[in-house]
Short mmCIF file of C-alpha atoms and ligand atoms in Angstrom, two decimals:
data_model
loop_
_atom_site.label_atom_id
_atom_site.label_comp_id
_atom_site.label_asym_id
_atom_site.label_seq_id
_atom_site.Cartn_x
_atom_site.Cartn_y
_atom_site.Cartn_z
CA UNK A 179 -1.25 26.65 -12.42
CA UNK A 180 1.34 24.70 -13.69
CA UNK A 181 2.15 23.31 -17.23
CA UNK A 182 1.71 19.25 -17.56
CA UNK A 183 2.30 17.41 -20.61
CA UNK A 184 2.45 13.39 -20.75
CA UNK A 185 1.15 10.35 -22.86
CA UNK A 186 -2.27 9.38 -23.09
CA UNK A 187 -2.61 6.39 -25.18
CA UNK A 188 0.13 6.55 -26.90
CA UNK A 189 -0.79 10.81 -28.09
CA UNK A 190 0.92 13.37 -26.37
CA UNK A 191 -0.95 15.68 -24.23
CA UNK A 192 -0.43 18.53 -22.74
CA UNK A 193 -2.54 21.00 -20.14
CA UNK A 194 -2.38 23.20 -17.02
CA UNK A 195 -3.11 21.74 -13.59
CA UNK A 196 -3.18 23.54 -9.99
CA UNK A 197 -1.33 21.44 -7.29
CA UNK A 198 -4.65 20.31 -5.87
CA UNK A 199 -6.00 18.49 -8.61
CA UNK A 200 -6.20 14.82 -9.36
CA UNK A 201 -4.99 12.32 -12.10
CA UNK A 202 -8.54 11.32 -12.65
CA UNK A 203 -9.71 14.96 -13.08
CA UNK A 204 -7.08 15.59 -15.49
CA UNK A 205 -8.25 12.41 -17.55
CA UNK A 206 -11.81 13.13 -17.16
CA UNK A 207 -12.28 16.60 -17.03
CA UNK A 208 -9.64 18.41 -18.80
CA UNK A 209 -8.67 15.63 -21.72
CA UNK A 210 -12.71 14.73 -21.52
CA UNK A 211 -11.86 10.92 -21.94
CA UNK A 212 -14.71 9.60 -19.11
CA UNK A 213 -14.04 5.92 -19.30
CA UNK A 214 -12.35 5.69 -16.25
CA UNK A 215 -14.54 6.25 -13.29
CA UNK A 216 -14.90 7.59 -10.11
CA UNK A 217 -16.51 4.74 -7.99
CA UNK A 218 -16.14 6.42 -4.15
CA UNK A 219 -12.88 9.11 -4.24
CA UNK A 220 -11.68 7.88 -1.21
CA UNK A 221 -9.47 4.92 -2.65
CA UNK A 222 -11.12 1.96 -1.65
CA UNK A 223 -13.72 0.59 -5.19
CA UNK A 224 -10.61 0.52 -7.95
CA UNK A 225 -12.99 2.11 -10.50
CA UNK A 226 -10.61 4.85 -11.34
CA UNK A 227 -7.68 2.58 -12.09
CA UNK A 228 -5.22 3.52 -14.92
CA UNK A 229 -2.07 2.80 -15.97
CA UNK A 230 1.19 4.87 -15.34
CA UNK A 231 4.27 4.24 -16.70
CA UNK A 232 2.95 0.56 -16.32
CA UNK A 233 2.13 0.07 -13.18
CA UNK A 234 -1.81 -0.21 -12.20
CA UNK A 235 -2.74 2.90 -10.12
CA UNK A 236 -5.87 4.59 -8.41
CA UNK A 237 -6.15 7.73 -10.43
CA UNK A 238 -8.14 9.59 -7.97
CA UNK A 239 -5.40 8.92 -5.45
CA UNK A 240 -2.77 10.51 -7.64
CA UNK A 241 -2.13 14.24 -7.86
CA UNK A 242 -2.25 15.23 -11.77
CA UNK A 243 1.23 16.98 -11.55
CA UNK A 244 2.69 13.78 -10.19
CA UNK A 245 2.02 12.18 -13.81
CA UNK A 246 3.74 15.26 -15.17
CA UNK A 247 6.22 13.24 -17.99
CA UNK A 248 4.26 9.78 -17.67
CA UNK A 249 2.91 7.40 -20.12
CA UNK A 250 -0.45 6.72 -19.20
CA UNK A 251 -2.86 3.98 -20.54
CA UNK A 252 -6.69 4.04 -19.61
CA UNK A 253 -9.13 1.98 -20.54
CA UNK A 254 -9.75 3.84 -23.85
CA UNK A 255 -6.59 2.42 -25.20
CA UNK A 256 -7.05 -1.01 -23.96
CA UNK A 257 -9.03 -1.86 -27.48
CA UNK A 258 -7.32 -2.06 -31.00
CA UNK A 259 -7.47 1.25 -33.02
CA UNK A 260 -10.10 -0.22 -35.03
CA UNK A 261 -12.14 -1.41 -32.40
CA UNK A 262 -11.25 -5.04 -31.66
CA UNK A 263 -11.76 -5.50 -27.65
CA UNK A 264 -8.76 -7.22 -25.95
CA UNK A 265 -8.31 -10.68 -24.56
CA UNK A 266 -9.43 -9.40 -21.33
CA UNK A 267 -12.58 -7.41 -22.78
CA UNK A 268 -14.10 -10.02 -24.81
CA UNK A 269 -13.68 -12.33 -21.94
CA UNK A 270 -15.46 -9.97 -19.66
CA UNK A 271 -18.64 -9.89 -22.39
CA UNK A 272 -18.60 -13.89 -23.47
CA UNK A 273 -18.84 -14.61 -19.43
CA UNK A 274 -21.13 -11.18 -18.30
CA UNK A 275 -18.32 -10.15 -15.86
CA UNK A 276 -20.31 -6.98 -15.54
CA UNK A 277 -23.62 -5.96 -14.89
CA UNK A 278 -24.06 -2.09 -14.59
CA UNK A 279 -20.63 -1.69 -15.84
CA UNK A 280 -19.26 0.81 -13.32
CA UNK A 281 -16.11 -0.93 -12.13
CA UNK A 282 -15.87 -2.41 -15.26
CA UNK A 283 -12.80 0.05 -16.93
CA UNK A 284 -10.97 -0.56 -13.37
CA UNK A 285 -11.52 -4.13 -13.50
CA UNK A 286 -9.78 -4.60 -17.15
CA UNK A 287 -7.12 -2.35 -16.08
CA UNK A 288 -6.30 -4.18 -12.99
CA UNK A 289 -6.61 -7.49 -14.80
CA UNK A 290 -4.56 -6.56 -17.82
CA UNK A 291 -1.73 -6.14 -15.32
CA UNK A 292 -2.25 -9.49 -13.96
CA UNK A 293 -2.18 -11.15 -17.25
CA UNK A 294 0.76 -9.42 -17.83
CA UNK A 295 2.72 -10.41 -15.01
CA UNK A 296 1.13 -13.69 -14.39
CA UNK A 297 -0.04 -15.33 -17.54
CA UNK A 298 -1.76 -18.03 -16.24
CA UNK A 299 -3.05 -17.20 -12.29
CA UNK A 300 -4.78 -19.35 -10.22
CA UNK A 301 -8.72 -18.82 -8.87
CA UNK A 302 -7.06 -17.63 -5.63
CA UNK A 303 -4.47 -15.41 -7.32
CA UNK A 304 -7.00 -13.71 -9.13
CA UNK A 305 -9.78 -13.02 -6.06
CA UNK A 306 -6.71 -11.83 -4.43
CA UNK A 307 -5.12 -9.11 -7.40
CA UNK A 308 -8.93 -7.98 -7.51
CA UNK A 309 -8.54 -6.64 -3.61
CA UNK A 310 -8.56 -3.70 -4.62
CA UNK A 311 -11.71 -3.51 -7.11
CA UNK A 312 -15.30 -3.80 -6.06
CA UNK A 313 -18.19 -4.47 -7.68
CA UNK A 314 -21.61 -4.01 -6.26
CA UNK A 315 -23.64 -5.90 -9.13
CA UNK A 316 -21.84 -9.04 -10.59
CA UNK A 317 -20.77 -11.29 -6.93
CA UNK A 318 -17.30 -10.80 -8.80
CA UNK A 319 -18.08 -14.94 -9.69
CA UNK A 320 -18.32 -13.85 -13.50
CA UNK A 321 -15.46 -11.57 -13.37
CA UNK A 322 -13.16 -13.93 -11.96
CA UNK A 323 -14.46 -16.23 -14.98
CA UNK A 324 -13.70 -13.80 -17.66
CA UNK A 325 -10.06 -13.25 -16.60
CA UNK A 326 -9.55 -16.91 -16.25
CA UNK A 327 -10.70 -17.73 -19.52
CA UNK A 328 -8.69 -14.31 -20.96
CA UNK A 329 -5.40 -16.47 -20.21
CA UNK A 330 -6.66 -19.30 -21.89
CA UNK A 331 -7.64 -21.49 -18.94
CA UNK A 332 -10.41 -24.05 -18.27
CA UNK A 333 -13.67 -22.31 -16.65
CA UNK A 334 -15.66 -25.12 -16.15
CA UNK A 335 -13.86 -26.08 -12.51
CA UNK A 336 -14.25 -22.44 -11.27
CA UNK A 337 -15.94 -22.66 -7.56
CA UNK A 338 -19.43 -20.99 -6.78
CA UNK A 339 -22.14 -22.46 -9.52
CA UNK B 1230 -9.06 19.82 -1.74
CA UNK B 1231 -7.65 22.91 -0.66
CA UNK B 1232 -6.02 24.62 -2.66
CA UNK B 1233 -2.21 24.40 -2.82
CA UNK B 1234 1.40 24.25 -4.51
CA UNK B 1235 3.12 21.44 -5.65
CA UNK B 1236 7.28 20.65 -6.09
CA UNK B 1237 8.68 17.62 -6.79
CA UNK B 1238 12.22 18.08 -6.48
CA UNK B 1239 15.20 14.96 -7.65
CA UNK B 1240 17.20 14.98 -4.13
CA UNK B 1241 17.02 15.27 -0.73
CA UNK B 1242 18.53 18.41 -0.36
CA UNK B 1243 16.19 19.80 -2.49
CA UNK B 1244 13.43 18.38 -0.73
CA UNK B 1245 14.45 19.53 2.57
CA UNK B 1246 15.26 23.08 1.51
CA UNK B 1247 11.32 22.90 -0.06
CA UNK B 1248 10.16 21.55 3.32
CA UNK B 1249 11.45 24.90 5.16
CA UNK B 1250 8.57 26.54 3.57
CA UNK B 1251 5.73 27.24 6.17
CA UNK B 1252 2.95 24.55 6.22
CA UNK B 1253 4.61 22.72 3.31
CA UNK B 1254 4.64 18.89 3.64
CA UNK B 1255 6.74 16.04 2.03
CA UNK B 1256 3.86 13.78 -0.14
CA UNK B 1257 5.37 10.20 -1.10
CA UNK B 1258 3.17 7.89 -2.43
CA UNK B 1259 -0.30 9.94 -1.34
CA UNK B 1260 -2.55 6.45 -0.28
CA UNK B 1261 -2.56 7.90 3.07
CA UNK B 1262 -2.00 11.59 2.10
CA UNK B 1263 -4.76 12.11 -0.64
CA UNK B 1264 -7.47 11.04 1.31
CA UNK B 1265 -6.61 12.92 4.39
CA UNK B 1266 -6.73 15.84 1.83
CA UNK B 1267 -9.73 15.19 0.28
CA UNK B 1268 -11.12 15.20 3.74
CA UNK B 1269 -9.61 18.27 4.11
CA UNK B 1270 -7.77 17.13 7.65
CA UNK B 1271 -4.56 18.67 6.02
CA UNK B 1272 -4.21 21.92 4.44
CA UNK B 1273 -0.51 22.45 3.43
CA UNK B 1274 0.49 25.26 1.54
CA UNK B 1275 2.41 22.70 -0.98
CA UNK B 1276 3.19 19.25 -1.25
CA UNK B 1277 6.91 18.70 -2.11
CA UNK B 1278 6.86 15.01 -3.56
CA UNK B 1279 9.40 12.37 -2.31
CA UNK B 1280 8.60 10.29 -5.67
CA UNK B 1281 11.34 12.03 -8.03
CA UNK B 1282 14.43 11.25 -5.82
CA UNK B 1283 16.44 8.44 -7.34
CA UNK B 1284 18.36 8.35 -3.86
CA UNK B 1285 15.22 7.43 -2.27
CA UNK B 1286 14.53 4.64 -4.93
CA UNK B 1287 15.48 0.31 -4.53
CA UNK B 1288 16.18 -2.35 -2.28
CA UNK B 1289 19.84 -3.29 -1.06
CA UNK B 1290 22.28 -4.93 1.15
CA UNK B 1291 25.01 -2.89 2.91
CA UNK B 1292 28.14 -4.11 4.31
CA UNK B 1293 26.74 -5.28 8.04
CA UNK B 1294 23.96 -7.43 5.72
CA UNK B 1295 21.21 -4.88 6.46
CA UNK B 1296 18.96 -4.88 4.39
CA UNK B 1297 18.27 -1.04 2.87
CA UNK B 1298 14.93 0.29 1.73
CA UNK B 1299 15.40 3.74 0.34
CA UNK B 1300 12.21 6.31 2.05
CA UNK B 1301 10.19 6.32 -1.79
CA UNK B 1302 10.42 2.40 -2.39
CA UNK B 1303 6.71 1.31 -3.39
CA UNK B 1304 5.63 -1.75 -1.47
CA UNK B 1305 5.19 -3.59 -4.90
CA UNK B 1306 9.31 -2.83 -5.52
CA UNK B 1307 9.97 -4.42 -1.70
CA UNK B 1308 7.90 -7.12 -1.99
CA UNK B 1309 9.74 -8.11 -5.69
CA UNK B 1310 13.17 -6.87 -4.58
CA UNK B 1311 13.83 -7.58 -0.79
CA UNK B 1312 11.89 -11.32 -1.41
CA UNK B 1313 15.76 -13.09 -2.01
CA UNK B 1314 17.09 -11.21 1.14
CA UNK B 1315 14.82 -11.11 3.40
CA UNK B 1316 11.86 -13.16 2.80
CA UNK B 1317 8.89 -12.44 5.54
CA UNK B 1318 9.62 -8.17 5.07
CA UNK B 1319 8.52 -9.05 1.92
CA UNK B 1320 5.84 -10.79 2.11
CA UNK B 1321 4.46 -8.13 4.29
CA UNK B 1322 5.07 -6.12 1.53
CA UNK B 1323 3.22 -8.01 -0.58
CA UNK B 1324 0.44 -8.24 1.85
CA UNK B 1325 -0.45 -4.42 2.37
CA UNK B 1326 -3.68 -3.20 0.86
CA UNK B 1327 -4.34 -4.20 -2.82
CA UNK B 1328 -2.25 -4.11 -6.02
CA UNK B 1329 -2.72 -0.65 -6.90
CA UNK B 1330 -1.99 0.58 -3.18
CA UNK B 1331 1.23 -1.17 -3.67
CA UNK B 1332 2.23 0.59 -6.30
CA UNK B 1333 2.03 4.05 -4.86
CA UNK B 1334 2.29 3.71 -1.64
CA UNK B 1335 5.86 3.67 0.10
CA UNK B 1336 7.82 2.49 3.05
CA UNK B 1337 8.60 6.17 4.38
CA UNK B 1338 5.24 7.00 4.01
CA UNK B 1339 4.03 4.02 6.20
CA UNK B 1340 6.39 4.27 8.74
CA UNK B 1341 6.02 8.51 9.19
CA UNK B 1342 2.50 8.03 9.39
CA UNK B 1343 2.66 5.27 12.12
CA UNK B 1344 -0.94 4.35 11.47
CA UNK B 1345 -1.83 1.98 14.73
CA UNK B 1346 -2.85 -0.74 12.21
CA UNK B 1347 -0.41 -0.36 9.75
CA UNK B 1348 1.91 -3.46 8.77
CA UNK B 1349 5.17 -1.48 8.11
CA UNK B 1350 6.14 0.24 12.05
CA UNK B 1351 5.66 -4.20 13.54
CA UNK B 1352 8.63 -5.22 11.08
CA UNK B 1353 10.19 -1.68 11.83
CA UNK B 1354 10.24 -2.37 15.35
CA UNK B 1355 10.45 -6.44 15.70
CA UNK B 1356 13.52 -6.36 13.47
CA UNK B 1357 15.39 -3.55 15.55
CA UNK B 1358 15.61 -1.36 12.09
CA UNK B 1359 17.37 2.16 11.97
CA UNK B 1360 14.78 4.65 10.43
CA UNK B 1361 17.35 7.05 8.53
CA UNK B 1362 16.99 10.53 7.65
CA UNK B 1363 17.88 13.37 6.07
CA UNK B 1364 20.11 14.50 9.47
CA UNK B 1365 20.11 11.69 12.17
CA UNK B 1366 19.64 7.61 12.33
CA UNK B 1367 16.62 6.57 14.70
CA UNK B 1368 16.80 3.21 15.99
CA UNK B 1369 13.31 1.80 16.04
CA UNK B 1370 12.68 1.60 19.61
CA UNK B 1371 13.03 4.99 20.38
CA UNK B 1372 11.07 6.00 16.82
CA UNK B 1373 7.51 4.98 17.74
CA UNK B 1374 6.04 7.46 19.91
CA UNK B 1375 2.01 6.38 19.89
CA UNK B 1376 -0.88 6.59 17.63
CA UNK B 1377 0.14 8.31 14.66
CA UNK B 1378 3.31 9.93 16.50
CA UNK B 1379 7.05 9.53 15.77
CA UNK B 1380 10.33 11.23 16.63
CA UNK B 1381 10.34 12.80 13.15
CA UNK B 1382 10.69 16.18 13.62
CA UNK B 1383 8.94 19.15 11.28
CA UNK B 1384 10.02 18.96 7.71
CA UNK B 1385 12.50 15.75 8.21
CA UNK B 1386 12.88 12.79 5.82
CA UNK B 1387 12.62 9.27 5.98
CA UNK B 1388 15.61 8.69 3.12
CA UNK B 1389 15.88 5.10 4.14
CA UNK B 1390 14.87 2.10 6.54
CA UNK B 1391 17.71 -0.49 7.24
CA UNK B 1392 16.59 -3.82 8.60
CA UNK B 1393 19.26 -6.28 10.10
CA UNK B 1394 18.51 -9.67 8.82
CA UNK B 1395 16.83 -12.39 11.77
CA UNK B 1396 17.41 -15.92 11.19
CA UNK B 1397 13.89 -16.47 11.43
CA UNK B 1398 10.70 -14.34 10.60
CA UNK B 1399 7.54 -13.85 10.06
CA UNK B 1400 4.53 -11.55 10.03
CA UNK B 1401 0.77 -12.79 10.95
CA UNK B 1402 -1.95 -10.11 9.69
CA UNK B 1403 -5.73 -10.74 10.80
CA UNK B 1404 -7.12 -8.68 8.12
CA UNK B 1405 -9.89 -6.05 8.92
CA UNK B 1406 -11.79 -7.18 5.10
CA UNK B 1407 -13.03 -3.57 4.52
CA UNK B 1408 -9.92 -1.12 5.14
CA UNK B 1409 -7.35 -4.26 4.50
CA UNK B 1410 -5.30 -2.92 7.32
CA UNK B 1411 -4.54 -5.64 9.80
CA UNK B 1412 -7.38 -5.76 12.98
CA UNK B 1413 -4.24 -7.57 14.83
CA UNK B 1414 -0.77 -8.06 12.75
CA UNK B 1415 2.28 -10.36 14.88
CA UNK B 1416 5.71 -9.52 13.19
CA UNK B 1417 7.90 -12.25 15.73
CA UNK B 1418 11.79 -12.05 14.72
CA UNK B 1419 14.92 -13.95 16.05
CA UNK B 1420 17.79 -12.95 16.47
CA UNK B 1421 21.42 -15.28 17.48
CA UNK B 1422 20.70 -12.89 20.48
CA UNK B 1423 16.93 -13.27 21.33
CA UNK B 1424 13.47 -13.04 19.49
CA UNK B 1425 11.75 -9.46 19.31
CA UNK B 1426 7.59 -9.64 18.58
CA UNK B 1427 6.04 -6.70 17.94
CA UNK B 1428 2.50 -5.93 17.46
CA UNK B 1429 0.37 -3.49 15.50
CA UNK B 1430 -3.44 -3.11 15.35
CA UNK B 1431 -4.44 -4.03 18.44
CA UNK B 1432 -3.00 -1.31 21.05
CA UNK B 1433 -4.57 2.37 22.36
CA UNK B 1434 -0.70 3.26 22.15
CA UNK B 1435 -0.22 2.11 18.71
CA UNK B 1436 2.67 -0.98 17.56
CA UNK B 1437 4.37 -2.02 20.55
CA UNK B 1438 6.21 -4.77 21.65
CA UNK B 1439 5.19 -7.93 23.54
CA UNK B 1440 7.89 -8.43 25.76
CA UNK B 1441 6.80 -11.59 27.94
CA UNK B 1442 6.52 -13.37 24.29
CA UNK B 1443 10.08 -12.04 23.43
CA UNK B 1444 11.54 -13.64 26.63
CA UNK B 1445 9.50 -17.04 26.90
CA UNK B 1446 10.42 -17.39 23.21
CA UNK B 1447 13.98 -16.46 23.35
CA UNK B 1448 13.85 -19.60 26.05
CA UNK B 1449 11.75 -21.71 23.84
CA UNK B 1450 11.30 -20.91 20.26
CA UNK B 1451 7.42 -22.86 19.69
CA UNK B 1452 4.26 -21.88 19.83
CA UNK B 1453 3.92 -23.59 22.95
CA UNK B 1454 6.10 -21.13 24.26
CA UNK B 1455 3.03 -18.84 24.47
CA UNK B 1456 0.45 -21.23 26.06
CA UNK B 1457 -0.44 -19.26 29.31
CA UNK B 1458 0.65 -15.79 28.40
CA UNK B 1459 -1.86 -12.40 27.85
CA UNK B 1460 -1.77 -9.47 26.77
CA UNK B 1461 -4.24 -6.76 29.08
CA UNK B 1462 -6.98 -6.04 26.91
CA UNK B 1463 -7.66 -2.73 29.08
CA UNK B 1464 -4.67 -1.19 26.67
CA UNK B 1465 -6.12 -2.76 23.70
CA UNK B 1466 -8.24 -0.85 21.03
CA UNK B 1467 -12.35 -1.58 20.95
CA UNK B 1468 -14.32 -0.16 18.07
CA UNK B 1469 -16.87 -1.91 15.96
CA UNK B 1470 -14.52 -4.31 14.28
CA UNK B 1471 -13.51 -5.81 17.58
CA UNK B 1472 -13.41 -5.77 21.65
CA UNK B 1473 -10.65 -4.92 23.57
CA UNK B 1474 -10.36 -8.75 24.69
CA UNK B 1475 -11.24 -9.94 21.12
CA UNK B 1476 -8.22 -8.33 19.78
CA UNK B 1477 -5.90 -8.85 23.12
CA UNK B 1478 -7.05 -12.81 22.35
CA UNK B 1479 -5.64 -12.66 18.34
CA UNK B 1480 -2.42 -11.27 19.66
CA UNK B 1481 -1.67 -14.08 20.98
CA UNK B 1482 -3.42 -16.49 18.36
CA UNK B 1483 -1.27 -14.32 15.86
CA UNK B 1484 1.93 -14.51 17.67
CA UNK B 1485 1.72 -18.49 18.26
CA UNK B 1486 1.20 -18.48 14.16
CA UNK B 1487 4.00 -16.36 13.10
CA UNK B 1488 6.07 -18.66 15.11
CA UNK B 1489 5.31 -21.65 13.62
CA UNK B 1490 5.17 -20.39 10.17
CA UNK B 1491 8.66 -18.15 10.90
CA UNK B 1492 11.60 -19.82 8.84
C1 FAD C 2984 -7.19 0.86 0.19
C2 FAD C 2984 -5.98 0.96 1.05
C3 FAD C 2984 -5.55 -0.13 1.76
C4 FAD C 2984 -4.43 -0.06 2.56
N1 FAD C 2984 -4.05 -1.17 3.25
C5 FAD C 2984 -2.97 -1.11 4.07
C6 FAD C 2984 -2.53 -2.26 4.79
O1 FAD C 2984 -3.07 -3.34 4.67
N2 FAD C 2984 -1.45 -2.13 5.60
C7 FAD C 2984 -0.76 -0.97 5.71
O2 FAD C 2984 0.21 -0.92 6.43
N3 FAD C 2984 -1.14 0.12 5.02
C8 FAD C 2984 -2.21 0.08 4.21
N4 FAD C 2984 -2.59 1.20 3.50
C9 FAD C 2984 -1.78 2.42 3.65
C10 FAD C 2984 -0.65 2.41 2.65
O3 FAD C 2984 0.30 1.45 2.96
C11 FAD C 2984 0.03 3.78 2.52
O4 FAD C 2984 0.80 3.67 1.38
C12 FAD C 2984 0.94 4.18 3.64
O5 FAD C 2984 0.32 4.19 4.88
C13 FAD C 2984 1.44 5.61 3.45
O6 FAD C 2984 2.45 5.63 2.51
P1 FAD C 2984 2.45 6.66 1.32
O7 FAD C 2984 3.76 6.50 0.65
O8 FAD C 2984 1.25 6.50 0.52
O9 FAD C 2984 2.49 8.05 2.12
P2 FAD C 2984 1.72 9.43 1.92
O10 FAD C 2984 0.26 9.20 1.91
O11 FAD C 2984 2.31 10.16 0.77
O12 FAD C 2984 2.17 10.16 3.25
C14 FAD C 2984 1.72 9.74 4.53
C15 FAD C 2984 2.28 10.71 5.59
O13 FAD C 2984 3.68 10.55 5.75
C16 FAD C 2984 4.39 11.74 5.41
N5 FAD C 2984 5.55 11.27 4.66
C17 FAD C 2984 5.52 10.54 3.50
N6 FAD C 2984 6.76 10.14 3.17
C18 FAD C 2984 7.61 10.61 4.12
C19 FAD C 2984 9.02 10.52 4.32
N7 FAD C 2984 9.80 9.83 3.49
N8 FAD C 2984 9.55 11.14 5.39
C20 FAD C 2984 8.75 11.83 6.27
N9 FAD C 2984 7.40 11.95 6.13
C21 FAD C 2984 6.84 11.33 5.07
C22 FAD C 2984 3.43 12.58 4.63
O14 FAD C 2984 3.66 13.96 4.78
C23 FAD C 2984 2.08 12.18 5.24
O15 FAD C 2984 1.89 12.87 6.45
C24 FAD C 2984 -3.70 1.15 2.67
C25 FAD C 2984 -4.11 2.27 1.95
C26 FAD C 2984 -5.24 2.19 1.14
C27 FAD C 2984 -5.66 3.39 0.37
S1 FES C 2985 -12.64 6.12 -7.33
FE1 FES C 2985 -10.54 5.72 -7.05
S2 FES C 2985 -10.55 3.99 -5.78
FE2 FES C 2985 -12.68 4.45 -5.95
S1 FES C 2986 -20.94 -4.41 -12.81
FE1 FES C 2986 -21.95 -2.95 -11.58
S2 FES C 2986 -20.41 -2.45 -10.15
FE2 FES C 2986 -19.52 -4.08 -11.18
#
């Protein structure tokens, strides 16, 4: 076992890990915060996506240790302490981009990014960022909505009807 | 999983001292790595992590204009970074998997692996590149050594991957939609001194290069250049995404594209 301590949300945490396990145990398991998911564990869905020292990752394709000294954000600190969604969340329930709600915390944390680093993407440009996170409900035609209107763009022109 | 130790030392000496350890193996960005271990295919006695190694880190140009990628660059960094100097590496970069995949996974870890239909080992060995390590410099054609084999020995490094600049590049990926590795990928380079294709995907014996192309387009640098010439589909892989002569067919399709999209 080895020691771990790193930012969660802007708290400090701290824990023991063996070598073998995963970011996404660590987050789920051990700090008990379950809103990031595990969609299929072999890196493909984008469920478990998080954010480490600011870059959009697949948490169950990250060893725990690895994140030893990192800020982390999941989706649990995507809202305003007192509850207000984000942009991106409130898009994602005024245009149902979800269904079930599985990928849902991966698809806010891979769309936050985006936003971040391209305020104002294109249909294509989004469909492509969101390679990376599937969705087995929604036909991703809502989803792709939701972000476009969470950076203030027209919906109306958006392709499938 | 099974079970096992975990180091993640800040240089390469470190490293390589860690890697003497019995069954230990280096873990860089862990996109390949992970889920091999999951799978429990691997079972090292410790992963010594490349990721910590600010030697290993960035994108530059050296004094004979190659272009250096340090071992533990993420594709992400190479696709922002190497863009301005050498434009169709990165968009290749840019190109591999999805966003998160990017971010993680790295250029040492690519080319070590040598995954047949990886995008990485076609600009490796199109652009001539020196795969540098912790005791030796490996020029690419005598790196790539068949499906998943290279002339890394046990417990050496990738530090770095220098690519001499072509005057004209590009890379053509047909994407496989479910894995988002490429079913064919065409990286065709030229050089004042010829033009080098090389092709990943599509071969039994893993990236190789397509030497009849290299010479008809050294002559003639246009997709016409290609009209008439084959590849043998009886080296080419068949599985369920694709026949042997469906993929030797895209080779060519791919190669005639990269051309006319190289600048
Ligand atoms: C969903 C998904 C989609 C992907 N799509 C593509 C794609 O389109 N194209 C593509 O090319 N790849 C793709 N990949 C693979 C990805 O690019 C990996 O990042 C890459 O193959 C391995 O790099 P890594 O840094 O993650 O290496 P790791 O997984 O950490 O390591 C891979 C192997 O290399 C060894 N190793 C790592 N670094 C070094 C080093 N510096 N020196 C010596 N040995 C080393 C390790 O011991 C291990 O055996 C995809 C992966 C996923 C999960
Ligand atoms: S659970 Fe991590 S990618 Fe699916
Ligand atoms: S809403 Fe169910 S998987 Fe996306």
């Amino acid at each position: 076992m080895a020691k771990l301590s790193m930012t969660v949300n802007g708290r400090a945490v701290s824990g023991e890990a063996t070598g073998n396990r995963l970011l996404v145990e660590f987050l789920r398991e051990d700090l008990r915060m379950t809103g990031t998911h595990v969609g299929c564990d072999t890196s493909q869905c984008g469920a478990c996506v998080v954010h480490v020292n600011g870059k959009a990752v697949k948490s169950c394709t990250m060893m725990a240790a690895e994140a030893d000294g990192a800020e982390i954000t999941t989706i649990e600190g995507i809202a305003e302490p007192d509850g207000t969604l984000s942009r991106v969340q409130q898009a994602f329930q005024d245009y149902h981009g979800l269904q079930c709600g599985f990928c849902t915390p991966g698809m806010v944390m891979t769309a936050t990014k985006l936003l971040e680093q391209n305020p104002s993407p294109t249909e294509a440009e989004i469909r492509h960022h969101l390679e990376g996170n599937i969705c087995r409900c929604t036909g991703y035609h809502n989803i792709v909505k939701a972000i476009m209107a969470a950076s203030g763009q027209d919906v109306s022109k958006i392709a499938a009807e | 999983m099974y079970a096992f130790d975990f180091e993640k030392p800040t240089t390469v000496a470190d490293a390589v001292a860690a890697l003497a350890d019995d069954e230990a193996q280096p873990l860089s960005g862990g996109q390949t790595l992970i889920p091999t271990l999951k799978q429990r295919l691997a079972m090292p006695s410790k992963l010594v992590s490349l990721t910590g190694i600010p030697e290993m880190q960035g994108v530059c140009k050296n004094d004979a204009g190659e272009v250096c990628i340090g071992g533990a660059t993420p594709h992400a960094v190479v696709a922002a970074e190497a863009a301005a100097h050498y434009p169709a590496l990165a968009a290749l970069a840019s190109n591999i998997g999805d966003p998160a995949v990017r971010n993680r996974g790295t250029i040492g870890g690519s080319v070590a692996n040598n995954d047949p239909a990886a995008c990485y080992p076609s600009a490796v060995l199109a652009s001539g590149a020196t795969v540098v390590t912790n005791n030796r410099e490996i020029a690419a054609d005598d790196y790539f050594d068949g499906l998943f084999m290279t002339a890394l020995e046990e417990g050496e490094i990738i530090t770095e991957v220098r690519f001499p600049v072509p005057q004209a590049a590009n890379y053509q990926k047909f994407v496989q939609p479910a894995s988002r590795f490429a079913l064919v990928g065409v990286f065709v380079a030229k050089f004042a001194d010829g033009v080098r294709v090389a092709v990943t995907g599509a071969s039994n014996d893993g990236v190789f290069r397509w030497t009849e192309a290299e010479e008809a387009l050294s002559a003639n640098f246009s997709p016409d250049a290609i009209n008439g010439l084959t590849v043998d589909a009886g080296d080419m892989i068949g599985d369920l995404h694709g026949t042997p002569e469906y993929r030797a067919h895209l080779v060519g399709v791919m190669t005639k594209r990269a051309v006319a999209a190289a600048s």
